[in-house]
Short mmCIF file of C-alpha atoms and ligand atoms in Angstrom, two decimals:
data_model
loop_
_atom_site.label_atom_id
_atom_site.label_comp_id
_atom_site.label_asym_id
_atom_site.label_seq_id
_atom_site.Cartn_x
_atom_site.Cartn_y
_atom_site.Cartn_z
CA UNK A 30 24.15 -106.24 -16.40
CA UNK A 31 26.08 -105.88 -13.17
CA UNK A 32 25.81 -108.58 -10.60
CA UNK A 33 22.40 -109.35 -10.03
CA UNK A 34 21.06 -108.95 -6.87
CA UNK A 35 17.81 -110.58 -7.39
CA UNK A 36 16.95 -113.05 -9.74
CA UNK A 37 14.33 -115.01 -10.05
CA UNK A 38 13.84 -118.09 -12.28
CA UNK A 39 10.63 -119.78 -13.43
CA UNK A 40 9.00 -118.59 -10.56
CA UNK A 41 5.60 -120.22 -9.53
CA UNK A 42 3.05 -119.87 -7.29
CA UNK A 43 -0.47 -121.41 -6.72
CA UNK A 44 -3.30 -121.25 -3.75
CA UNK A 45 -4.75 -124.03 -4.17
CA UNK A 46 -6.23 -124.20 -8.04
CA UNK A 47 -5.18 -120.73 -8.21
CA UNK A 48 -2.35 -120.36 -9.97
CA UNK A 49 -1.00 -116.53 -9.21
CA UNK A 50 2.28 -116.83 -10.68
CA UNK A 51 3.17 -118.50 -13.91
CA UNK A 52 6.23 -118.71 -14.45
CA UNK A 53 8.37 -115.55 -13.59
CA UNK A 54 12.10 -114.77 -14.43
CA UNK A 55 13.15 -111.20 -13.58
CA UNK A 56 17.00 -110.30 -12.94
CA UNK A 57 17.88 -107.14 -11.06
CA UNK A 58 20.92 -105.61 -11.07
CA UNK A 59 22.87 -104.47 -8.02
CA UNK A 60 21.76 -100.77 -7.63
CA UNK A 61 19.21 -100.91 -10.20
CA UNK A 62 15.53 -99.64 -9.46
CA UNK A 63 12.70 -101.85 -11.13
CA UNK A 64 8.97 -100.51 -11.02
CA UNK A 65 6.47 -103.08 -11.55
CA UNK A 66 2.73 -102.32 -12.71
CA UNK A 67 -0.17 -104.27 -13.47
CA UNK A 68 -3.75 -104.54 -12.47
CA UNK A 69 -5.17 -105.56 -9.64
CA UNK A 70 -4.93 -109.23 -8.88
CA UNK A 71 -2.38 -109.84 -11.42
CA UNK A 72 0.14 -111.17 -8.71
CA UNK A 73 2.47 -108.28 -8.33
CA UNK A 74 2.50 -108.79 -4.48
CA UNK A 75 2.50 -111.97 -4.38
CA UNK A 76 6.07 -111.72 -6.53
CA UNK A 77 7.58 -109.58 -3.60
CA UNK A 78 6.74 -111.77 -1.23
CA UNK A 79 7.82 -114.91 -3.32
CA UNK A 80 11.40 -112.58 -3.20
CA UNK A 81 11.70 -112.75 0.38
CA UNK A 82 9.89 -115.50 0.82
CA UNK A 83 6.92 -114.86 2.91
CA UNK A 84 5.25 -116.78 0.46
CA UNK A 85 6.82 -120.17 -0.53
CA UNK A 86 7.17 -120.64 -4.40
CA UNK A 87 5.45 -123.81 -5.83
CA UNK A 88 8.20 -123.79 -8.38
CA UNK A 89 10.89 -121.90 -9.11
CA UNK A 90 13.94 -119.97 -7.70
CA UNK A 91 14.72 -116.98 -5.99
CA UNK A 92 18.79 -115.25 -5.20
CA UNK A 93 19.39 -112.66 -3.65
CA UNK A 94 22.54 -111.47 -3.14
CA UNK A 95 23.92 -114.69 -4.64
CA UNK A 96 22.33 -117.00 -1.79
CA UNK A 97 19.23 -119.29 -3.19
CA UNK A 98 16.33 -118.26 -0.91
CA UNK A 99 14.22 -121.25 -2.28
CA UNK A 100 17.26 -123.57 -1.01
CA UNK A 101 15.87 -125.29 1.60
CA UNK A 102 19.02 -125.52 3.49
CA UNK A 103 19.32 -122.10 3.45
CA UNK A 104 19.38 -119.72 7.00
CA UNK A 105 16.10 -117.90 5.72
CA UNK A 106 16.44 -115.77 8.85
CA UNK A 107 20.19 -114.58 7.74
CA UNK A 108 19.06 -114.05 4.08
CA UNK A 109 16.03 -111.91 5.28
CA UNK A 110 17.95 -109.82 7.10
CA UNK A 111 19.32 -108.24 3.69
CA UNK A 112 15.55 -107.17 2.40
CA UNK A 113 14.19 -104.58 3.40
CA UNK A 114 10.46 -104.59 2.85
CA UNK A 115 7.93 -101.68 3.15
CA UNK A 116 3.69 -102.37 2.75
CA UNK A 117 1.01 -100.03 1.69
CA UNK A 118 -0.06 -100.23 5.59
CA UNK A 119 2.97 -98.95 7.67
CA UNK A 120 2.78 -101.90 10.35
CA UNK A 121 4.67 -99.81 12.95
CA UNK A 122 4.32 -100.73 16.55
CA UNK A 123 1.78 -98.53 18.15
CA UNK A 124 2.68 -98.82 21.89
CA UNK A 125 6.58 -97.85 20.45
CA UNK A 126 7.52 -94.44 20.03
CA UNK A 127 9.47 -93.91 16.98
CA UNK A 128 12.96 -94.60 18.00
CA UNK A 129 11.78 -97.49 19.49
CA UNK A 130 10.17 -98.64 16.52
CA UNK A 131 13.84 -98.10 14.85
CA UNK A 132 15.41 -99.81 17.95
CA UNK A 133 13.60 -102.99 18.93
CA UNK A 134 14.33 -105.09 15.63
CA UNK A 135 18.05 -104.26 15.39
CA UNK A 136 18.18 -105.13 18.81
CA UNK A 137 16.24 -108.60 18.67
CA UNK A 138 16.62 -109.70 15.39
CA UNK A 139 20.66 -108.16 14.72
CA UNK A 140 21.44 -108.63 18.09
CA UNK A 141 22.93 -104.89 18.73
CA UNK A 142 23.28 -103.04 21.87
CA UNK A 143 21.20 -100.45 23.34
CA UNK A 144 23.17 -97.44 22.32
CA UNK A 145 24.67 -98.49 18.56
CA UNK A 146 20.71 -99.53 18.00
CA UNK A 147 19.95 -95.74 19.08
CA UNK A 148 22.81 -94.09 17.00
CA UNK A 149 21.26 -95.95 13.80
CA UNK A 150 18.39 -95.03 14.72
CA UNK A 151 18.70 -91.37 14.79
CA UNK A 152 20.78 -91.72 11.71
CA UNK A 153 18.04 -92.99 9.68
CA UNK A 154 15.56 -90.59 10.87
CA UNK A 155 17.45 -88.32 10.04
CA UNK A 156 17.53 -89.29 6.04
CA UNK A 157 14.10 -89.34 6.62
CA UNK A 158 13.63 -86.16 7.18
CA UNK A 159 12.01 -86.64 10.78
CA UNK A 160 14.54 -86.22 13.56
CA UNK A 161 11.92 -84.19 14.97
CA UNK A 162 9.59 -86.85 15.49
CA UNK A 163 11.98 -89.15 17.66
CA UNK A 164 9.75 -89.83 20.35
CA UNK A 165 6.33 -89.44 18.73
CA UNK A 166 4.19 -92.37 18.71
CA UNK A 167 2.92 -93.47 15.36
CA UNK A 168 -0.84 -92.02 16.14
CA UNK A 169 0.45 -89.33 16.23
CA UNK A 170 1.80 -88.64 12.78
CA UNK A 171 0.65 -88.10 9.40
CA UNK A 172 0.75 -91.56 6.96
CA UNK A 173 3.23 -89.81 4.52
CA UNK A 174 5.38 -89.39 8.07
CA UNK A 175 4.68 -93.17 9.58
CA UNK A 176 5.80 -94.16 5.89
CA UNK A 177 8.67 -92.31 6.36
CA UNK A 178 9.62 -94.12 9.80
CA UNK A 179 8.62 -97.57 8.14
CA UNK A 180 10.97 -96.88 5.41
CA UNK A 181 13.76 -95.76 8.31
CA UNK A 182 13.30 -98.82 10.41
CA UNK A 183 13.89 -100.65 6.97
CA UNK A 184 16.64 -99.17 6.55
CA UNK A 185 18.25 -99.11 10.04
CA UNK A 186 18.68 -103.05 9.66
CA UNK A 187 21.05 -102.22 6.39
CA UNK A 188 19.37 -104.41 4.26
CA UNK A 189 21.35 -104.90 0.80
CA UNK A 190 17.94 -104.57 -1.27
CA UNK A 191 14.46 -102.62 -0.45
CA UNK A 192 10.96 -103.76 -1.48
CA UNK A 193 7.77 -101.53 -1.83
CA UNK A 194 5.05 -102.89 -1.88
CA UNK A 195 2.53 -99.76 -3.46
CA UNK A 196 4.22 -97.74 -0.74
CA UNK A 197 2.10 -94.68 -1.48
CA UNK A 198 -1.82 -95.97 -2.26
CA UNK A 199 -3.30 -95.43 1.39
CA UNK A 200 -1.75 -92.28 1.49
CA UNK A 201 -4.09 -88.50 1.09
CA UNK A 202 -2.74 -87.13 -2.17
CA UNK A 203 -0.22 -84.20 -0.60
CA UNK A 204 1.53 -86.68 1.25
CA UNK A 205 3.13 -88.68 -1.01
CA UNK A 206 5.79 -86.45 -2.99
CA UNK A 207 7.21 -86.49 0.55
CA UNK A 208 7.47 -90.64 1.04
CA UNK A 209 8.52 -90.74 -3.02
CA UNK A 210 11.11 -88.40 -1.97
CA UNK A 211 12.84 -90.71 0.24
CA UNK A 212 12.73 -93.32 -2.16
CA UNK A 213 13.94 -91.09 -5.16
CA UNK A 214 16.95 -90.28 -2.37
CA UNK A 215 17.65 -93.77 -1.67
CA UNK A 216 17.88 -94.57 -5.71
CA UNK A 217 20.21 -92.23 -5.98
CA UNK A 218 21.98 -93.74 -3.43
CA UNK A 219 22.59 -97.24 -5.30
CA UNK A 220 19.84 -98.76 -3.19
CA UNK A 221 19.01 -102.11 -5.07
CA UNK A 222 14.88 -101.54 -5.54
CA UNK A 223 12.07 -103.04 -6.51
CA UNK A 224 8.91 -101.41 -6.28
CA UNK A 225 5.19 -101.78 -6.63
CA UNK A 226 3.15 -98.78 -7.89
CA UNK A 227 0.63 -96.99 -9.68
CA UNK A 228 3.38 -93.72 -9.76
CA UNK A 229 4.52 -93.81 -13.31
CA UNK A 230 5.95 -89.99 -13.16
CA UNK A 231 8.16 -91.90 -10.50
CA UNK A 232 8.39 -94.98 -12.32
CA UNK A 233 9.76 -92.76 -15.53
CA UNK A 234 11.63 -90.47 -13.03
CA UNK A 235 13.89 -92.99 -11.13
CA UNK A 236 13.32 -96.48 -12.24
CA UNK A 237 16.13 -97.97 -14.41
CA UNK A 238 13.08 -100.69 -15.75
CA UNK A 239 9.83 -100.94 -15.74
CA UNK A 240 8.33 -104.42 -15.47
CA UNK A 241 4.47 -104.99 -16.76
CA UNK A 242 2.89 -107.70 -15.24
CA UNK A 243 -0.73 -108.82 -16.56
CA UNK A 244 -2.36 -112.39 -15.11
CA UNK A 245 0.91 -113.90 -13.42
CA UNK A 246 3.26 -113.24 -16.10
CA UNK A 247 5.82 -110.49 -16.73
CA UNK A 248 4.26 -108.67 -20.32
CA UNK A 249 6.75 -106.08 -21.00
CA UNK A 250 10.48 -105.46 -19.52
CA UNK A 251 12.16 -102.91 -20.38
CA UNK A 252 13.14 -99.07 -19.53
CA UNK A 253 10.51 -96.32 -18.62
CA UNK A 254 10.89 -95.07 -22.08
CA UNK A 255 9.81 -98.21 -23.81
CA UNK A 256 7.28 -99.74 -21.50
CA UNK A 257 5.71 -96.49 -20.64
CA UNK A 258 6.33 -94.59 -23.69
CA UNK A 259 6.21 -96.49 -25.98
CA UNK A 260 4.62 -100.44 -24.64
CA UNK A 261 4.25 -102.92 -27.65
CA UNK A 262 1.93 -104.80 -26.28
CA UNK A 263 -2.49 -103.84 -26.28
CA UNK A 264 -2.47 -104.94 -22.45
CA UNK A 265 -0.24 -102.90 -21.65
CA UNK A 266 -1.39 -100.18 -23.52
CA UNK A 267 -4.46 -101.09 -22.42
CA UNK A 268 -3.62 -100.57 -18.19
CA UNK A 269 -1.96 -97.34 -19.28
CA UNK A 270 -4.50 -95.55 -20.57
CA UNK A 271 -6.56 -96.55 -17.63
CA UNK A 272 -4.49 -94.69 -15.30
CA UNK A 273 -4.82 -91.56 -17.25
P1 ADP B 27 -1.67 -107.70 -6.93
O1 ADP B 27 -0.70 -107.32 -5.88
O2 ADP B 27 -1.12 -107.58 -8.32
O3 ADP B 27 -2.97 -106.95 -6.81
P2 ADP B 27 -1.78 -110.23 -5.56
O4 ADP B 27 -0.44 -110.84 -5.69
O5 ADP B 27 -2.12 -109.57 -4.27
O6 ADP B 27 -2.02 -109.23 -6.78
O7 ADP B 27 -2.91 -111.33 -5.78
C1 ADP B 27 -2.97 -112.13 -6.94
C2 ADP B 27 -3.97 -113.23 -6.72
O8 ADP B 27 -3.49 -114.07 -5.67
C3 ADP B 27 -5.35 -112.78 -6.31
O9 ADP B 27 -6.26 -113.56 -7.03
C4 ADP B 27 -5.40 -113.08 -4.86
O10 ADP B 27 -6.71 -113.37 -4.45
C5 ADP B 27 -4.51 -114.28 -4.72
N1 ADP B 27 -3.86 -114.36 -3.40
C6 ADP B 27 -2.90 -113.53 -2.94
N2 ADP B 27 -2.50 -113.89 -1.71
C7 ADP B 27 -3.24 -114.98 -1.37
C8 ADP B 27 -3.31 -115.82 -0.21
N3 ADP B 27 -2.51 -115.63 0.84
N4 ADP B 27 -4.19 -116.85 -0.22
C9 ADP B 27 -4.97 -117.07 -1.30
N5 ADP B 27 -4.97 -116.31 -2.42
C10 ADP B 27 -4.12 -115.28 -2.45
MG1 MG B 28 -0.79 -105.91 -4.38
#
């Protein structure tokens, strides 16, 4: 594998008696796209936030990048700064108007002036798809679109990895071949992803891997073709044909 640019080993994580995670070791590749699936409840977010570390680990270790996350002399602050992370709810500001959404946290958490903050901005919007929409508010817009400007402000702060957190379940049907889109561009792009859906003609489309994850552990690893196709284990099968 290429440098790995997230790698997690014997990963752990409890709330109180409940123990979510159970042991997790996943290594992804610099410009690799990794789809995990799983029911409900079987800890997939909870693993993307271990990764960036809005939720401590009991036990375990996280990299990114090369820099241990779970380290606790680490500058979490400075390592954040390099993921990108998108939810299922948009979480834009709703008394910003788009660019401003894009603007205000390269300015206070990147420090960058008023007009290179704007320029990014517009840039990103502009992969996007919605240059047009520069000084909507958020109310205004369609989910597929806010999703869109989530997934720009992401990327305006240049992160070096992008997490998705079911990016596309609270949106209406027709709008999500838009927001999948965008993600299918930024794949192509070498984007480092890792991405939680229910999508699996996306998952078989882009992803390099598909990782199964059933009651805090990973079941299956491997590409599209064998964990989708072809999945060797009845739990997995089992999930699959729910979806159908
Ligand atoms: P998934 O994303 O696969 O649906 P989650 O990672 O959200 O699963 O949740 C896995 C389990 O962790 C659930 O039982 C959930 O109730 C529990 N859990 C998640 N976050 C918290 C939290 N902040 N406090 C307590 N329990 C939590
Ligand atoms: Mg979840």
């Amino acid at each position: 594998m290429s440098h790995p640019e997230i790698q997690v080993r014997d990963l752990h994580k409890s709330f109180g008696d409940n123990q979510v995670l159970k042991g997790i070791d996943l290594e992804i590749g610099r410009g690799e796209v990794v789809c995990v699936i799983g029911p409900s409840g079987s800890g997939k977010s909870t693993l993307l936030r271990c990764v960036n570390l809005l939720e401590e680990p009991t036990k375990g270790q996280v990299f990114v990048g090369g820099t241990e996350l779970t380290d606790p002399d680490v500058d979490i602050d400075a390592v954040r700064r390099r993921i990108g992370m998108v939810f299922q709810q948009f979480n834009l500001f709703p008394h910003l108007n788009v660019t401003e959404n894009l603007t205000l946290p390269q300015r206070r958490v990147l420090g960058r002036d008023k007009a290179t903050a704007a320029r990014i901005a517009a840039e990103n919007l502009a992969r996007v798809g919605l240059s047009e929409k520069a000084e909507a508010y958020p109310s205004s817009l369609s989910g597929g679109q806010q999703q869109r400007v989530a997934i720009a402000r992401a990327l305006a702060m240049g992160p070096q990895v992008m997490l998705f957190d079911e990016p596309t379940s609270a949106l209406d049907p027709e709008l999500v071949g838009d927001v999948l889109a965008v993600m299918r561009m930024l794949a192509t792009e070498g984007m480092t992803m890792m991405v939680v859906t229910h999508e699996m003609t996306f998952a078989r489309e882009v992803a390099d891997r598909v990782v199964f994850m059933d009651g805090g552990v990973i079941v299956e690893d491997g590409s599209p073709e064998q964990v989708i196709g072809h999945p060797q284990h009845e739990r997995t099968r089992h999930f699959l044909s729910r979806l159908l």
